[in-house]
Short mmCIF file of C-alpha atoms and ligand atoms in Angstrom, two decimals:
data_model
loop_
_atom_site.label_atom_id
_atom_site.label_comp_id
_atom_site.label_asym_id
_atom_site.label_seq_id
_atom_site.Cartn_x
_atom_site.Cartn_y
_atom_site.Cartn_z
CA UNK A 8 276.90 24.97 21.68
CA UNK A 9 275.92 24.30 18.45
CA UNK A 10 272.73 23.56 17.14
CA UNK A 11 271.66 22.64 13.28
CA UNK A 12 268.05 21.89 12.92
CA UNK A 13 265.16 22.87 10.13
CA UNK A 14 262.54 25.59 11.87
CA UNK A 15 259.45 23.46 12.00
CA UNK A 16 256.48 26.03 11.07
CA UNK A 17 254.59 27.74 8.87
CA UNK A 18 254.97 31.23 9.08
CA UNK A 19 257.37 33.34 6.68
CA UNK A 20 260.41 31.42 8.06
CA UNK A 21 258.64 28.56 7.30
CA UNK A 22 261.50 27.31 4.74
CA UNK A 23 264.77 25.34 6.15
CA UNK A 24 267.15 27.43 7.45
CA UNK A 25 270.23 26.86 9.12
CA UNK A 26 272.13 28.99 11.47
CA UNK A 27 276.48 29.04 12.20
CA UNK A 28 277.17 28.40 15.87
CA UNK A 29 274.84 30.15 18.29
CA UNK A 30 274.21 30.25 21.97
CA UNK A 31 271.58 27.95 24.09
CA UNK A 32 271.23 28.83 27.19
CA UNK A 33 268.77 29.19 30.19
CA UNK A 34 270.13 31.71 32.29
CA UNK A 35 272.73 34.26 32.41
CA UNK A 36 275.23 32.31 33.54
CA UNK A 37 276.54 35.71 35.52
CA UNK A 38 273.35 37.50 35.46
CA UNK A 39 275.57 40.68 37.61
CA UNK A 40 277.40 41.51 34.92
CA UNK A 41 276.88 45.04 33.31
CA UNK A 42 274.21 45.46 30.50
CA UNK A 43 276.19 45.86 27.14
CA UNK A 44 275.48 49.65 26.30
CA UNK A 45 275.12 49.35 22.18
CA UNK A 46 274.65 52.27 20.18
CA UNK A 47 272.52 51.25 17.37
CA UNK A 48 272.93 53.21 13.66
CA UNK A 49 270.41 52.84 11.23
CA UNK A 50 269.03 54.38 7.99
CA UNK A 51 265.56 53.16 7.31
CA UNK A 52 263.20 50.91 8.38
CA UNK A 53 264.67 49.48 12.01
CA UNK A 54 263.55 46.26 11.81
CA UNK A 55 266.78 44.93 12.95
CA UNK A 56 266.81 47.88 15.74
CA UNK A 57 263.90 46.63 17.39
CA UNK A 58 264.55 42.66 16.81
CA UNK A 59 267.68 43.73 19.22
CA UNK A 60 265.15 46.05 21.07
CA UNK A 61 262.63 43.16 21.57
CA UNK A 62 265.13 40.60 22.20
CA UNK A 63 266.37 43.14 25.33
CA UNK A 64 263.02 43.37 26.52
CA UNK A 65 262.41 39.65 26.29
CA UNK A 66 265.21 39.29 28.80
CA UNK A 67 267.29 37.43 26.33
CA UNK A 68 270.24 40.02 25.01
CA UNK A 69 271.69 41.39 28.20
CA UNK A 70 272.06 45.32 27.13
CA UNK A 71 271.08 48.42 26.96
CA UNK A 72 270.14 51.05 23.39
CA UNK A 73 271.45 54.13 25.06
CA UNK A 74 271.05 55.60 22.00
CA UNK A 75 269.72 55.37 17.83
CA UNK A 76 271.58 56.95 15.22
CA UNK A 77 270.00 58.23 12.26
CA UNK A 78 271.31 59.77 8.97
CA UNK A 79 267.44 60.01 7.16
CA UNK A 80 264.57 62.27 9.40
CA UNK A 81 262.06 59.80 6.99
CA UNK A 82 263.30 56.39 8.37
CA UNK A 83 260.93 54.49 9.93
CA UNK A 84 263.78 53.56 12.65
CA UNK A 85 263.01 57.27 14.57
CA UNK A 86 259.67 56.56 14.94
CA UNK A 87 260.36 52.94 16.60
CA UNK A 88 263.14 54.34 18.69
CA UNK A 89 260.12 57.08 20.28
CA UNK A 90 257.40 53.69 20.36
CA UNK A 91 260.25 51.55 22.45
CA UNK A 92 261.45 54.86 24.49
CA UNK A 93 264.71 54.84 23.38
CA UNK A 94 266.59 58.39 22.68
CA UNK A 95 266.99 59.43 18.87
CA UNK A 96 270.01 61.77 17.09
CA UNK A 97 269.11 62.56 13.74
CA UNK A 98 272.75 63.32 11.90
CA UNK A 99 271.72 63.93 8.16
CA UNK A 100 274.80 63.26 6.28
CA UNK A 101 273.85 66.24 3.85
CA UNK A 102 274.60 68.66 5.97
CA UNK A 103 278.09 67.10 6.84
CA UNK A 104 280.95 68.53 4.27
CA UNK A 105 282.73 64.99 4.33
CA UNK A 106 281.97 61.29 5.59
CA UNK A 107 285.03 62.40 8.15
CA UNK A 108 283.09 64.74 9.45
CA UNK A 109 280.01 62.92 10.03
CA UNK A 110 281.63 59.88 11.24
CA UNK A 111 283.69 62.17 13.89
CA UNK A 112 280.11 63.90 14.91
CA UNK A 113 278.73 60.21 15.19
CA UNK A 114 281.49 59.09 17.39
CA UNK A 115 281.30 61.81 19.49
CA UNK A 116 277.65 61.24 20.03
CA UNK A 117 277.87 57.76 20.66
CA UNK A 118 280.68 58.52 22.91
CA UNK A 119 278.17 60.76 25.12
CA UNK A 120 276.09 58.20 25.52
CA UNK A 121 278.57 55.73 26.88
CA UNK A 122 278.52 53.05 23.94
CA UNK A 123 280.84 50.39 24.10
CA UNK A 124 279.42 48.62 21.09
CA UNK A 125 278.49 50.15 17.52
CA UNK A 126 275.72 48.64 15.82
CA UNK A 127 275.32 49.07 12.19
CA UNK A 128 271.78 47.79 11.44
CA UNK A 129 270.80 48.95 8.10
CA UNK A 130 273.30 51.86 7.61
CA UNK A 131 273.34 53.05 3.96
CA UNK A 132 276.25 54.83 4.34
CA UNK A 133 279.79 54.00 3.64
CA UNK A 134 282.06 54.12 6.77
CA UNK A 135 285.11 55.88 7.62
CA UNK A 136 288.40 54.91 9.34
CA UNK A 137 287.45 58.25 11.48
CA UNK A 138 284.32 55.91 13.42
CA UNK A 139 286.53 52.64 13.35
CA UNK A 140 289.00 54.16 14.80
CA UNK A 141 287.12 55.38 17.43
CA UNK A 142 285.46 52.29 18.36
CA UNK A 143 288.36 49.40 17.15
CA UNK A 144 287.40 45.87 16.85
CA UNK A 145 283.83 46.98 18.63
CA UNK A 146 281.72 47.75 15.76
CA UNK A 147 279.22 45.45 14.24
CA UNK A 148 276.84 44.92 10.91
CA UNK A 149 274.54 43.07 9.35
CA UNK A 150 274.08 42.42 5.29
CA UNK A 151 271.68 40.25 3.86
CA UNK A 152 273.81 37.78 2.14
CA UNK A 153 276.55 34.84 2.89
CA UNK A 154 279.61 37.11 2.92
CA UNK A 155 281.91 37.02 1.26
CA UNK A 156 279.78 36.24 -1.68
CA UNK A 157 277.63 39.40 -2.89
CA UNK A 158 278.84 42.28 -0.92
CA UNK A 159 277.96 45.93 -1.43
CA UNK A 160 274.45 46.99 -2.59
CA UNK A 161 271.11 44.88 -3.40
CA UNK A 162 272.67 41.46 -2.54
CA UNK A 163 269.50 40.28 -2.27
CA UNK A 164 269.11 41.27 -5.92
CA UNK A 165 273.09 39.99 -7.17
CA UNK A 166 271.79 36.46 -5.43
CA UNK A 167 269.33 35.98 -7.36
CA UNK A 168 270.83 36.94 -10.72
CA UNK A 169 274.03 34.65 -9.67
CA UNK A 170 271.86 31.50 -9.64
CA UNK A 171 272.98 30.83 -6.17
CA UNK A 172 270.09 28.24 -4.59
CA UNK A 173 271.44 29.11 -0.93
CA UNK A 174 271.76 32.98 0.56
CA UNK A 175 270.99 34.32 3.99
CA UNK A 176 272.56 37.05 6.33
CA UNK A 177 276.13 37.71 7.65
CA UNK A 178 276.91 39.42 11.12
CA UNK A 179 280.53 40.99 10.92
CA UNK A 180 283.03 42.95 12.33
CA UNK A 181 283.30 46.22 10.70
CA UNK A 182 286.42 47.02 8.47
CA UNK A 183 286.80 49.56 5.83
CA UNK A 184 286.55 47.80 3.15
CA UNK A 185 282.34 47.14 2.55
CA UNK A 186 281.12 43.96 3.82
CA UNK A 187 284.78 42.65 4.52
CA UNK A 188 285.18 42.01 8.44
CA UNK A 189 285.57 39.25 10.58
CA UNK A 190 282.31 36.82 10.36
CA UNK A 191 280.22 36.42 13.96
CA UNK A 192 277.42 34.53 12.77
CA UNK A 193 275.89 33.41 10.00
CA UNK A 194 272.18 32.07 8.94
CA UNK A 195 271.66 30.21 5.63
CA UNK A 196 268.28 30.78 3.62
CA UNK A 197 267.49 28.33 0.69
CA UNK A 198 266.79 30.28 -2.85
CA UNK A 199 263.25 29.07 -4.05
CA UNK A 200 262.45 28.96 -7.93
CA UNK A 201 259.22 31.44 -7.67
CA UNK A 202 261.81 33.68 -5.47
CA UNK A 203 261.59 37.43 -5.89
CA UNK A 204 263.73 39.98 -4.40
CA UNK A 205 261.08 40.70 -2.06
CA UNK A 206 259.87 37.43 -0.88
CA UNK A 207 263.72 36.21 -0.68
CA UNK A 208 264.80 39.62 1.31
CA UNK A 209 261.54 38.80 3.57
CA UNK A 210 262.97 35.21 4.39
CA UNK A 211 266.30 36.70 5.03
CA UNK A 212 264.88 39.27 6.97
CA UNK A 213 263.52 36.66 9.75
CA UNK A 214 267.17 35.10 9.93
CA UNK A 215 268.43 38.39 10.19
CA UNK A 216 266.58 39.55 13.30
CA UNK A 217 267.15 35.99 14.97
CA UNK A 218 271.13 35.94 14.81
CA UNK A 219 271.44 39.81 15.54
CA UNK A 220 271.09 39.39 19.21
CA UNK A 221 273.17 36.62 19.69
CA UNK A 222 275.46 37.34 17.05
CA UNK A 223 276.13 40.70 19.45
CA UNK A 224 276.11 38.41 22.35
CA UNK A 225 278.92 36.30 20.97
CA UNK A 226 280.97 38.98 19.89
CA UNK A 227 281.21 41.08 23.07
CA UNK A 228 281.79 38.08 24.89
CA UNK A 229 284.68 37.15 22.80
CA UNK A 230 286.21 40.15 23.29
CA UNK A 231 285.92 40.06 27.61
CA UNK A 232 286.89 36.61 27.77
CA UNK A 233 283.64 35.64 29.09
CA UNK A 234 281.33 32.81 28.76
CA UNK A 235 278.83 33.96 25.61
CA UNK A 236 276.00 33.63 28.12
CA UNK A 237 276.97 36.44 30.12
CA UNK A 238 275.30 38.19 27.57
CA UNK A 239 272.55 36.14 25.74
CA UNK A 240 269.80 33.44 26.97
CA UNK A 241 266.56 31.75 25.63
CA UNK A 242 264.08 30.10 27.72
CA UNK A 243 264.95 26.74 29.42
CA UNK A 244 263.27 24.45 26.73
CA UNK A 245 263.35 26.90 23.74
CA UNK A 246 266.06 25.76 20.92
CA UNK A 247 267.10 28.69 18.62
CA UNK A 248 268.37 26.84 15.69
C1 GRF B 16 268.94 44.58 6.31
O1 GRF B 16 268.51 43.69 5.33
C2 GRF B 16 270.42 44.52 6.47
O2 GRF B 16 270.97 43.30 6.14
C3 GRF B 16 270.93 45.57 5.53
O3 GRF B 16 269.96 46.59 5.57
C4 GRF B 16 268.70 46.02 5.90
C5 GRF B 16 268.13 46.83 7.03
O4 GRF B 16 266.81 46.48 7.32
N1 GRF B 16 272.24 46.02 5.91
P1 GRF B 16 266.08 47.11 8.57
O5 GRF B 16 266.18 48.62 8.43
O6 GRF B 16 266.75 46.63 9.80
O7 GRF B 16 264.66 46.67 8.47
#
């Protein structure tokens, strides 16, 4: 179903935004199907791990975080991943001769812990064919812009310098090529004049952890065939728009 309406309060998503296609629900419509196991990957902060964290807990993504991968022992994301119980592998790409070999040692990792679905939530690092290979048309990302415009690093930054008055957040299907896949899901996030790349990144940052979930929702449904409820609900009377 589709739903296009303004978010009605005050808080930092207090500004208009406006979200692609995404899924209202108010049960599982086949609440026996198996948890989707997603192995999340991220490099700093985690805010997007534990939106997807949070929205599993709230009983609205139906999945499981078997495991967090990490490429920084500093990122904030490890010490979420020990507050929300949820097992940690620290693979520092320094100590890795090549992005091959990293990306083979992260697919092997993520392969012992059962993932179906990759995650990329915040990973700084470019990928190789090695880890698409090994999960193909299953891996997922999130950058903080309306792809394809402003791909690659501080989009948040190339927005604002463009003149753009609309940006937001892409989920896509990772390919090779940065920032290039398939789109899932998309939220739009107007460009104020007193923007800076802090308060605009904040905005987008509150889009970004409320089409994650679904966004992985939609996608995994997709690919079984299934209805995308299978996999995502909200409350009865509770709109995510
Ligand atoms: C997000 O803005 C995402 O779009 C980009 O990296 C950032 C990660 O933020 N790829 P966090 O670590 O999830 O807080």
């Amino acid at each position: 179903m589709t739903s296009h309406s303004a978010v009605p309060t005050s808080s930092p998503d207090s500004i208009p935004s406006l979200v692609s296609p995404i899924l209202v629900a108010s049960t599982f419509a086949t609440p026996a199907a198996t948890p989707l196991k997603l192995g999340v990957m991220a490099s700093g902060s985690g805010s997007n791990f534990e939106a997807i964290a949070q929205a599993i807990a709230d009983g609205q993504l139906h999945a499981k975080i078997p495991v967090l991968i990490c490429n920084n022992r500093n990122a904030k994301a490890l010490e979420r991943a020990e507050r929300w119980g949820i097992p940690s592998v620290l693979l520092d790409h320094r100590t890795f001769a090549s992005r091959e070999d990293l990306d083979r040692q992260i697919a092997e990792t993520l392969k012992q812990h059962g993932v179906e679905w990759v995650i990329m939530a915040g990973w700084m690092r470019r990928v190789t064919q090695v880890l698409i290979d090994a999960f193909p048309d299953q891996m997922l990302n999130i950058h903080p812009s309306l792809l394809p415009s402003f791909p690659g690093i501080r989009a948040v930054e190339q927005a604002l310098q463009s003149g753009v008055k609309i940006s937001g957040c892409t989920v896509h299907y990772v390919h090779l090529e940065v920032d290039s896949g398939p789109i899932v899901m998309q939220a739009a996030v107007p460009i104020l004049a007193e923007d800076t790349p802090a308060t605009l990144q904040a905005r987008i940052q509150v889009q970004e952890h409320r089409i994650f979930p679904p966004a992985i929702a939609l996608a995994a449904a997709q690919r079984a065939g299934v209805d995308p409820t299978t996999f995502f609900s909200t409350p009865a009377n509770h709109k995510v728009s």
